[in-house]
Short mmCIF file of C-alpha atoms and ligand atoms in Angstrom, two decimals:
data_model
loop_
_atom_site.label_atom_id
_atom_site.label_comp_id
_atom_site.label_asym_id
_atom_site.label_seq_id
_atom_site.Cartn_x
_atom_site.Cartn_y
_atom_site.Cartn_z
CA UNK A 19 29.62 47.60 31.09
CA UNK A 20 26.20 48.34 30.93
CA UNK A 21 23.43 46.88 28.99
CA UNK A 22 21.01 50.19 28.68
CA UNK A 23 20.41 51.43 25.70
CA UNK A 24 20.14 54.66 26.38
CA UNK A 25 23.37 54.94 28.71
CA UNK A 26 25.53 53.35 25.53
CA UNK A 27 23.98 55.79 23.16
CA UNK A 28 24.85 58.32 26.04
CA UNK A 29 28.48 56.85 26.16
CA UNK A 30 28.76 57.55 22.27
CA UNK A 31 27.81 54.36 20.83
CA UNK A 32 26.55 53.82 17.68
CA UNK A 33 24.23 50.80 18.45
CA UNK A 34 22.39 49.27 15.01
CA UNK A 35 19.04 49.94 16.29
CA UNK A 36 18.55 53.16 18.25
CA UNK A 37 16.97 53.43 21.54
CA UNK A 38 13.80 55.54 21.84
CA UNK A 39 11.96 57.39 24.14
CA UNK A 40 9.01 60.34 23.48
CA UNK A 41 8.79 64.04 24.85
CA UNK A 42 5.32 63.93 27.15
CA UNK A 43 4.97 60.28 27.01
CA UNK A 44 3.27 60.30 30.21
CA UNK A 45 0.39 62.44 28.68
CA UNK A 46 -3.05 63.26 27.96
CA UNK A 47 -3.57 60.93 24.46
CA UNK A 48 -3.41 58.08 26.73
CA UNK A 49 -6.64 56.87 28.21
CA UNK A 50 -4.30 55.87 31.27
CA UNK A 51 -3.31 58.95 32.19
CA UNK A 52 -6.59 60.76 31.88
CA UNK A 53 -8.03 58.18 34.44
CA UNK A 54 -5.06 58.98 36.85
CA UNK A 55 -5.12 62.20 36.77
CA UNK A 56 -8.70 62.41 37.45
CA UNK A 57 -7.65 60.45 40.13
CA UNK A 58 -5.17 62.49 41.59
CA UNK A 59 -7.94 65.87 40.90
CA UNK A 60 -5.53 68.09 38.97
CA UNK A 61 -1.92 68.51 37.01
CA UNK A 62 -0.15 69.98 40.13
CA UNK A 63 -1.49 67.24 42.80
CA UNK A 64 -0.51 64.21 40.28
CA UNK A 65 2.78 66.21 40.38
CA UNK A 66 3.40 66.09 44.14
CA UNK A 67 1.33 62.34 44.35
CA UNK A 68 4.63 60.42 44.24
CA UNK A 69 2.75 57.04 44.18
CA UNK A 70 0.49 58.22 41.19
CA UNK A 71 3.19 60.16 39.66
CA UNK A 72 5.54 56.76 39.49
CA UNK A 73 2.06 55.32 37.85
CA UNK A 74 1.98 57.85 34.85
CA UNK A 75 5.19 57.68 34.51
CA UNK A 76 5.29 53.84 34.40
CA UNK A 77 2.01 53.74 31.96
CA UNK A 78 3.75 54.32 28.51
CA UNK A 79 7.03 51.91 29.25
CA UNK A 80 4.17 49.41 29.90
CA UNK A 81 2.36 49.80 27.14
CA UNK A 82 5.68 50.60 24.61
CA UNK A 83 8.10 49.41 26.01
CA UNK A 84 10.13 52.43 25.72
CA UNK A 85 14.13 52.34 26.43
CA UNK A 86 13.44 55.72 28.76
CA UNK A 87 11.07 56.83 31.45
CA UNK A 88 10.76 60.25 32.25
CA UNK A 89 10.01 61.49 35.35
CA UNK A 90 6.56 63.02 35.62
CA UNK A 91 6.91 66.47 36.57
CA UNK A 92 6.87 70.09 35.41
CA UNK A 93 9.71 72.05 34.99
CA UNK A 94 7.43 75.26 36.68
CA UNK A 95 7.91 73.00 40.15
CA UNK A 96 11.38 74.79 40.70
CA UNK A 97 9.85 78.08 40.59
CA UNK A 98 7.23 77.34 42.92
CA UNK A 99 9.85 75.77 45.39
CA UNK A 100 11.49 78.84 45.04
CA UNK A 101 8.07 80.78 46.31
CA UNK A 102 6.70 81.95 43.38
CA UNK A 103 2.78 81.14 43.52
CA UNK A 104 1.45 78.40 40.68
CA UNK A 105 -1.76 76.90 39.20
CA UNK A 106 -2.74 75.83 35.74
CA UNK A 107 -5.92 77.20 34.06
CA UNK A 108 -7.80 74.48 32.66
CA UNK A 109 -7.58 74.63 28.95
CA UNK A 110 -5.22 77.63 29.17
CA UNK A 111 -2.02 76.40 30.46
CA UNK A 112 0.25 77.54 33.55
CA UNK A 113 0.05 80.73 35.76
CA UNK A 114 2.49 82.22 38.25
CA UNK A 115 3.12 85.03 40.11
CA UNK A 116 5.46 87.58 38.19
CA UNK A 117 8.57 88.89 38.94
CA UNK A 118 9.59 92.05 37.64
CA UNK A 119 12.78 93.82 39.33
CA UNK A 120 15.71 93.09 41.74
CA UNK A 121 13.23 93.07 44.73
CA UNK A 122 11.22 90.11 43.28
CA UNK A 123 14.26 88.11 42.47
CA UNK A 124 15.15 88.89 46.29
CA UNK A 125 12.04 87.75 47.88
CA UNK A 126 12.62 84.63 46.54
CA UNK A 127 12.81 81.81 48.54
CA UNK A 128 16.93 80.48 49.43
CA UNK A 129 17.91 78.00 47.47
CA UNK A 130 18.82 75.39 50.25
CA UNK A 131 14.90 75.53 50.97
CA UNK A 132 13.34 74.28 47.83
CA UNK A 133 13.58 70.62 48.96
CA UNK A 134 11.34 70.91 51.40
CA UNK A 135 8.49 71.71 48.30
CA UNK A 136 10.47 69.07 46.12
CA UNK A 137 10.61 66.40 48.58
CA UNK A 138 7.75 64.40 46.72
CA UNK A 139 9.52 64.22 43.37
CA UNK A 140 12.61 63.14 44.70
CA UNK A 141 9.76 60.71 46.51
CA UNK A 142 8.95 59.29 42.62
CA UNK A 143 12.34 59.16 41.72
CA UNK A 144 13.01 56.62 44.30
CA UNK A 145 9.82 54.65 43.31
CA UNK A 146 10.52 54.33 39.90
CA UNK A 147 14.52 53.25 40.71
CA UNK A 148 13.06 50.30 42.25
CA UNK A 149 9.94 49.52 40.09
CA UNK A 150 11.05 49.96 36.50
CA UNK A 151 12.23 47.15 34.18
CA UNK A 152 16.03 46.49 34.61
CA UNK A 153 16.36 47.72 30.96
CA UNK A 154 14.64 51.06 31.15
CA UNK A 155 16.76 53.93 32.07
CA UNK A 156 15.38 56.57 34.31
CA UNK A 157 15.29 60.59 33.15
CA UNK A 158 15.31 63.62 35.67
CA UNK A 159 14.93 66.96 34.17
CA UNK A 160 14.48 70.62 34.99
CA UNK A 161 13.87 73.64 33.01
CA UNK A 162 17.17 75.46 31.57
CA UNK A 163 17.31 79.22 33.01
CA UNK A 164 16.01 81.00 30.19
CA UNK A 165 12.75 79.14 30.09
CA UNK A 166 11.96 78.81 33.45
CA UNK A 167 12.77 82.77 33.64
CA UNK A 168 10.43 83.58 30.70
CA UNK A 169 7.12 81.95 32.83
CA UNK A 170 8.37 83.59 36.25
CA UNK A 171 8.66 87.15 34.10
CA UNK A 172 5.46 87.00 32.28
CA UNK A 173 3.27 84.97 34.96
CA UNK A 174 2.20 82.49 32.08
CA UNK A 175 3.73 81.39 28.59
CA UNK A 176 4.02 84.10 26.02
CA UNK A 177 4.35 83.02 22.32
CA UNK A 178 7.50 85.66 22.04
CA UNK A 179 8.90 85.82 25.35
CA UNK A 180 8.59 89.55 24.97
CA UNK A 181 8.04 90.40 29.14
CA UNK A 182 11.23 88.13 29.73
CA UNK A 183 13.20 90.30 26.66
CA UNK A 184 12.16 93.49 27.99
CA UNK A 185 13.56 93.25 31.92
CA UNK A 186 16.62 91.32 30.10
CA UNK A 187 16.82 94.38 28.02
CA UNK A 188 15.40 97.27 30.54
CA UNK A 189 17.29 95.60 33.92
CA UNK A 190 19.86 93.92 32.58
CA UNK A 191 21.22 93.18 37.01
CA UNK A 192 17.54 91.99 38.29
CA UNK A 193 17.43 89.97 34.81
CA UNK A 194 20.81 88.39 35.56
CA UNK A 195 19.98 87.87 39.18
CA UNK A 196 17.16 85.80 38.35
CA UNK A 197 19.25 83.40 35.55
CA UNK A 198 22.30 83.64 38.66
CA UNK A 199 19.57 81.99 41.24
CA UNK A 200 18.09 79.62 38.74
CA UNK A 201 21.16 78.54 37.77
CA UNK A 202 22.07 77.30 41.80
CA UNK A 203 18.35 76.11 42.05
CA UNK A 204 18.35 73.99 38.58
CA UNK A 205 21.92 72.22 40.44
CA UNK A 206 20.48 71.25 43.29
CA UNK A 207 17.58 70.27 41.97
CA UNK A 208 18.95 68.08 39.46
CA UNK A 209 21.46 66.79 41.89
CA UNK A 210 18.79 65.52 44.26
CA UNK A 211 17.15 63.97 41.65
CA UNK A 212 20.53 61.91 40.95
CA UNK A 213 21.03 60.96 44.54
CA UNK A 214 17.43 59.61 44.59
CA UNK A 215 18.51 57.56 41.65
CA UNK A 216 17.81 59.78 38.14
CA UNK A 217 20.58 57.84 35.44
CA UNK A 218 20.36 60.75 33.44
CA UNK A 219 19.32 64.74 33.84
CA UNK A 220 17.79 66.44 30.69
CA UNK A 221 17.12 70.35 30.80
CA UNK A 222 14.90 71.84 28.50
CA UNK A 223 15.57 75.21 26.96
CA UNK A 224 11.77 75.01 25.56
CA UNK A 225 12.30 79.41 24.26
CA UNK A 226 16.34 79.01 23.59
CA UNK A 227 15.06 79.78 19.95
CA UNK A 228 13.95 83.18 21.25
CA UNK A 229 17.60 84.36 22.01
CA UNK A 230 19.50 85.71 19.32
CA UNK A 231 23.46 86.40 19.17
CA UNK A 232 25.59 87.33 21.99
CA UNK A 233 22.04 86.45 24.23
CA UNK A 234 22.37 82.92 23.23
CA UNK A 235 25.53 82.97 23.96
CA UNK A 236 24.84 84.56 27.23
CA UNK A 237 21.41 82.83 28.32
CA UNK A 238 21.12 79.58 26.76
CA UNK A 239 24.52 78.22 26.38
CA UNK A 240 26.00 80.37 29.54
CA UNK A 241 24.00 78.75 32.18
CA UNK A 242 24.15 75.21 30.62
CA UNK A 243 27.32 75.60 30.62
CA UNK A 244 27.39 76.45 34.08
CA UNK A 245 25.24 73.79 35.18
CA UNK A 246 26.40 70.97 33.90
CA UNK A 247 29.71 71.91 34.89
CA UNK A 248 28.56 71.60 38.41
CA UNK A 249 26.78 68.38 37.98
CA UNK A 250 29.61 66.70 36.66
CA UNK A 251 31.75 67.86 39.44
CA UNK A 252 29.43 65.80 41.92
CA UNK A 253 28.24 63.13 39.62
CA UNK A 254 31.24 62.47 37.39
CA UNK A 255 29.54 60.04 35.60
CA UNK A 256 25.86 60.67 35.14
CA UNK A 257 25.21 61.97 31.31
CA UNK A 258 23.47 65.13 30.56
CA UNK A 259 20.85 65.90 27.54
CA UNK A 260 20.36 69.44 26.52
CA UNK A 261 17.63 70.42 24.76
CA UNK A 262 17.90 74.38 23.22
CA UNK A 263 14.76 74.08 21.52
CA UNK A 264 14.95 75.90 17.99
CA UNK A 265 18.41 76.94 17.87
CA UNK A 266 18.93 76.54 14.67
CA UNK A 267 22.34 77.30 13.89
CA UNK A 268 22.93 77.48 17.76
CA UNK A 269 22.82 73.61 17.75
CA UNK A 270 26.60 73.78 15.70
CA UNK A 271 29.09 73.29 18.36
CA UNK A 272 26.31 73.60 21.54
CA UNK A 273 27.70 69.97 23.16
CA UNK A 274 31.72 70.95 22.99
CA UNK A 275 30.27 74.47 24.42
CA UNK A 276 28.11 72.79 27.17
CA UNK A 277 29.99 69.57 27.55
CA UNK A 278 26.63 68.45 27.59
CA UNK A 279 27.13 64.34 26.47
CA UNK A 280 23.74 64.73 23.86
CA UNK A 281 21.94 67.33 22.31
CA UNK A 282 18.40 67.26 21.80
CA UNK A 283 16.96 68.41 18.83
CA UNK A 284 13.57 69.79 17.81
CA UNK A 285 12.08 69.21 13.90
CA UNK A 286 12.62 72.53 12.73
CA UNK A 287 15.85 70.94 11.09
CA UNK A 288 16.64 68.22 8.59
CA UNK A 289 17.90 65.06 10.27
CA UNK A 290 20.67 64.96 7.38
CA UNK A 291 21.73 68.32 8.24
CA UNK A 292 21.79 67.75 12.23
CA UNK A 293 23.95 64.89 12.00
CA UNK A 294 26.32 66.33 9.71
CA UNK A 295 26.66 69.18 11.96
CA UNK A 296 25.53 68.32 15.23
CA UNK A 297 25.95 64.50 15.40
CA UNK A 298 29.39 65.03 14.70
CA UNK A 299 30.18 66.15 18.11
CA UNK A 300 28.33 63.06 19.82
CA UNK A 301 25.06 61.83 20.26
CA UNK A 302 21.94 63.62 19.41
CA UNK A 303 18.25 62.72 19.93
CA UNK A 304 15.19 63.25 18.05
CA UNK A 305 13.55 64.69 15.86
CA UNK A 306 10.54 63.32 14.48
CA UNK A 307 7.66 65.60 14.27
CA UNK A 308 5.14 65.30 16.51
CA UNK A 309 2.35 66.12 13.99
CA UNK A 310 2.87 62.62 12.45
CA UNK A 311 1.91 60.88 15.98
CA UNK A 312 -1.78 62.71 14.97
CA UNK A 313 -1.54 62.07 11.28
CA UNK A 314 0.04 58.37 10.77
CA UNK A 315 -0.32 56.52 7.79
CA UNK A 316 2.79 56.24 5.43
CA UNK A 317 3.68 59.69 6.26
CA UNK A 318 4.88 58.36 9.66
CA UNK A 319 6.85 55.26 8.32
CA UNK A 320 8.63 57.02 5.83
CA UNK A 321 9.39 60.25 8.16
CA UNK A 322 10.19 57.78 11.15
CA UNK A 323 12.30 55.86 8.53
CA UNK A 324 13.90 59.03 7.10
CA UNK A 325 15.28 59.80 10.91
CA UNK A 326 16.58 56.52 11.61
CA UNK A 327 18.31 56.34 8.74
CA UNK A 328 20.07 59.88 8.52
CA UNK A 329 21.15 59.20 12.08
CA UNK A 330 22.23 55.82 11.85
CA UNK A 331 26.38 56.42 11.53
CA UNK A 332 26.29 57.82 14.68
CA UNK A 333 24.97 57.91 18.66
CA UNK A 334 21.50 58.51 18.58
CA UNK A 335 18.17 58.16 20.37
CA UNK A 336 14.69 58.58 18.76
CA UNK A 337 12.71 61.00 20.18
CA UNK A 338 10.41 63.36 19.02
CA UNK A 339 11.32 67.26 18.31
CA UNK A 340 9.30 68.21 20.74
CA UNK A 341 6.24 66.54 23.32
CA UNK A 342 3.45 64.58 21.61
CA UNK A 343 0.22 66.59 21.91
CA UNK A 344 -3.12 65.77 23.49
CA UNK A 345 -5.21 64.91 19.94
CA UNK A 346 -1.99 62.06 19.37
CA UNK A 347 -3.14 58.80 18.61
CA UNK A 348 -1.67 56.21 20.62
CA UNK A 349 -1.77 53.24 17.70
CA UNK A 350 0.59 55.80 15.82
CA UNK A 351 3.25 55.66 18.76
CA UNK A 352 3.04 51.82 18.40
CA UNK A 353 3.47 52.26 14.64
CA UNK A 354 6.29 54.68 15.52
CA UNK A 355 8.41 52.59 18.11
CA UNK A 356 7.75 49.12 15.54
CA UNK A 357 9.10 51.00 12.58
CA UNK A 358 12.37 52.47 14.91
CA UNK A 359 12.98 48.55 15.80
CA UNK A 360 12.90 47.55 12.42
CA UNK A 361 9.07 46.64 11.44
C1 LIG B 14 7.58 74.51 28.82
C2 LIG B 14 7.43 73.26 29.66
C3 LIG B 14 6.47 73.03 30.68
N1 LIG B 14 6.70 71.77 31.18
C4 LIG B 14 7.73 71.17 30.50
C5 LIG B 14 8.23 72.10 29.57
C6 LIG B 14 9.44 71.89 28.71
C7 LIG B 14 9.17 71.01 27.55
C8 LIG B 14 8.26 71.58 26.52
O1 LIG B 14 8.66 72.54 25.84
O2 LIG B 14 7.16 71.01 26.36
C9 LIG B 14 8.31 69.84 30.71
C10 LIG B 14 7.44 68.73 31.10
N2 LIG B 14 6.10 68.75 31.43
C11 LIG B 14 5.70 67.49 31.74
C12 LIG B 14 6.81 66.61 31.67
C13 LIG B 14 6.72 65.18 32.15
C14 LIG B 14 7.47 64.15 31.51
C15 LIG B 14 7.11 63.79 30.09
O3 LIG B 14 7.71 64.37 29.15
O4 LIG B 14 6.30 62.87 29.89
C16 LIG B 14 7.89 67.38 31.24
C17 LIG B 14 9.32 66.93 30.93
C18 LIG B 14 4.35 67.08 32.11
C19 LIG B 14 3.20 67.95 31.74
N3 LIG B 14 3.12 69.31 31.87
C20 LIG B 14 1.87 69.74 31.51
C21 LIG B 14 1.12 68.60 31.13
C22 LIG B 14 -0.34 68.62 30.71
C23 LIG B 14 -1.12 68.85 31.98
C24 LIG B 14 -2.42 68.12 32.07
O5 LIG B 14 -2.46 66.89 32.32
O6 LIG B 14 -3.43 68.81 31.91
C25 LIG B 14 1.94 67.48 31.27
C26 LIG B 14 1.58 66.04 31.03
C27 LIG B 14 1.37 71.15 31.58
C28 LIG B 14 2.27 72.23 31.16
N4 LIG B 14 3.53 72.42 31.62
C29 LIG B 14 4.10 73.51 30.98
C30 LIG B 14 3.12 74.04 30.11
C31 LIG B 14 3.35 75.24 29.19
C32 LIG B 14 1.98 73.27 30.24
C33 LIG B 14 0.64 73.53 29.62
C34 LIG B 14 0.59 73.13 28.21
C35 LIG B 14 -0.01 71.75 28.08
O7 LIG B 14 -1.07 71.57 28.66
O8 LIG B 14 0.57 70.89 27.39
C36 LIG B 14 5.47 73.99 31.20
#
């Protein structure tokens, strides 16, 4: 049986200390990852840098000693592999080229080809395998549908997701063509990654909040669903974390609907409420706000205590509700990951 943390959680363990990990802990409030990225010029070329790529990602188990490492990537790699074009404005955050009908979901690149783009990340996946501690357990992830839909839509992120509602609404068959070939894409993907030694996959459903009703049903859960049904059918026993950010009530029942083996959950709800409704189906991670990682003080030991603590009958890994932010001071994280281990 294995001694990881994180797998055990993953397995449904209750375990008397949780493990813990952090959204974007490869990230811009380290010092360390500023001078690597410099290195490797920009975001996108520290992306496709396998060797720097492994070193980010390596930087915060270092200097934490955090039970997960997560890949360093971007979930808007898929779409370029798929052909759409990419860059990141400086300051203003990702750009793509935008698809809006059936002809733009057909000019797409075939699936079978986006290895050839993603051959460098499966390239860090392989580095990290062999050069993390024995105890650390190593995360691939990919965007979930929806999300990854709403940047290729709108060309950038949109604080509604109103161009990706529209075609949804408007052209309901180039809308579903687009969620049908991201669905195939996101499976291979994620299987490479698995084969090239991820332990776990996580998607992230980053806009699942943004779908309401039968859409959730149809766009968030739907393609998870879908997913991680094919996953499991080639790697039986690799565990799967899904993340639909701000579903609210959606979170009730999304694992049994997903058989996805942990939920993710952001800090727009209570941790008493999640487990009494969420943790009851399994394991759940999170959801400390991410604020407190800028704030500290005794706002941080008694939120980070609240979490534990609400969680603590159940499987559970500490994580943030969603990725720590640039302005994040890293002697808070320290604070953070003594107070989860019992200081
Ligand atoms: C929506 C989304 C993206 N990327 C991701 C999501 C889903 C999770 C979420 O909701 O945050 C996921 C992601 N992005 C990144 C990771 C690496 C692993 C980790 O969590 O440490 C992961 C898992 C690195 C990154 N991805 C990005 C950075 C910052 C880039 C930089 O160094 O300038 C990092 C470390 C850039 C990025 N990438 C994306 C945006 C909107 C931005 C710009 C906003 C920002 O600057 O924070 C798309």
């Amino acid at each position: 049986m294995t001694q990881k943390t994180i797998l055990r959680a993953l397995k449904g363990e209750t375990q008397p200390v949780p493990p813990i990990w952090m959204m974007r802990q490869a990230g811009r409030y380290l010092p360390e990852y500023r001078a690597t990225r410099a290195k490797a010029g920009d975001f996108l070329s520290l992306c496709y840098n396998s060797e720097l790529a492994a070193e980010v990602t390596l930087q915060p188990i270092r200097r934490y000693g955090f039970d997960a490492a997560i890949l360093f990537a971007d979930i808007l790699l898929l779409p370029q592999a798929l052909g759409a074009d990419l860059w990141f404005e400086t300051g203003e955050g990702p750009r793509l080229s935008t698809i809006g009908d059936k002809a733009g979901v057909s000019a797409l690149r075939p699936v079978g080809d986006i290895h050839e783009t993603l051959a460098p990340v499966y390239e860090t996946v392989r580095i990290l395998s062999q050069a993390l501690p024995r105890e650390t357990t190593l995360i691939g992830f990919a965007g979930a549908p929806w999300t990854v839909a709403t940047y290729m839509i709108a060309g950038r992120g949109t604080p509604d997701q109103g161009p990706a509602h529209l075609l949804k609404n408007t052209d309901r068959a180039a809308f579903q063509a687009l969620i049908d070939v991201l669905v195939l894409a996101t499976v291979e993907y994620l299987s490479a990654q698995i084969t090239a030694g991820a332990e776990v996959v996580k998607l992230f459903d980053s806009w699942a909040g943004s779908l309401k009703g039968q859409d959730f049903e149809d766009f968030a859960v739907a393609p998870a669903r879908a997913i991680i049904a094919a996953l499991k059918a080639r790697h039986p026993t690799t565990p799967i974390i899904a993340f639909p950010r701000q579903a609210g009530e959606g979170y009730i029942g999304f694992a049994k609907a997903t058989r996805a083996d942990c939920v993710a959950l952001d800090d727009g709800i209570s941790p008493v409420w999640a487990a009494n409704h969420v943790q009851v189906d399994g394991c759940v991670q999170g959801n400390l706000a991410p604020g407190h990682m800028v704030t500290g003080g005794e706002d941080l030991v008694r939120e980070t205590r609240r979490v534990v603590q609400a969680f603590s009958q159940g499987p559970h890994i500490f994580n943030l509700g969603h990725g720590i932010t640039p302005d994040a001071n890293p002697d808070n994280v320290a604070r953070m990951v003594e107070v989860v281990r019992g200081g």
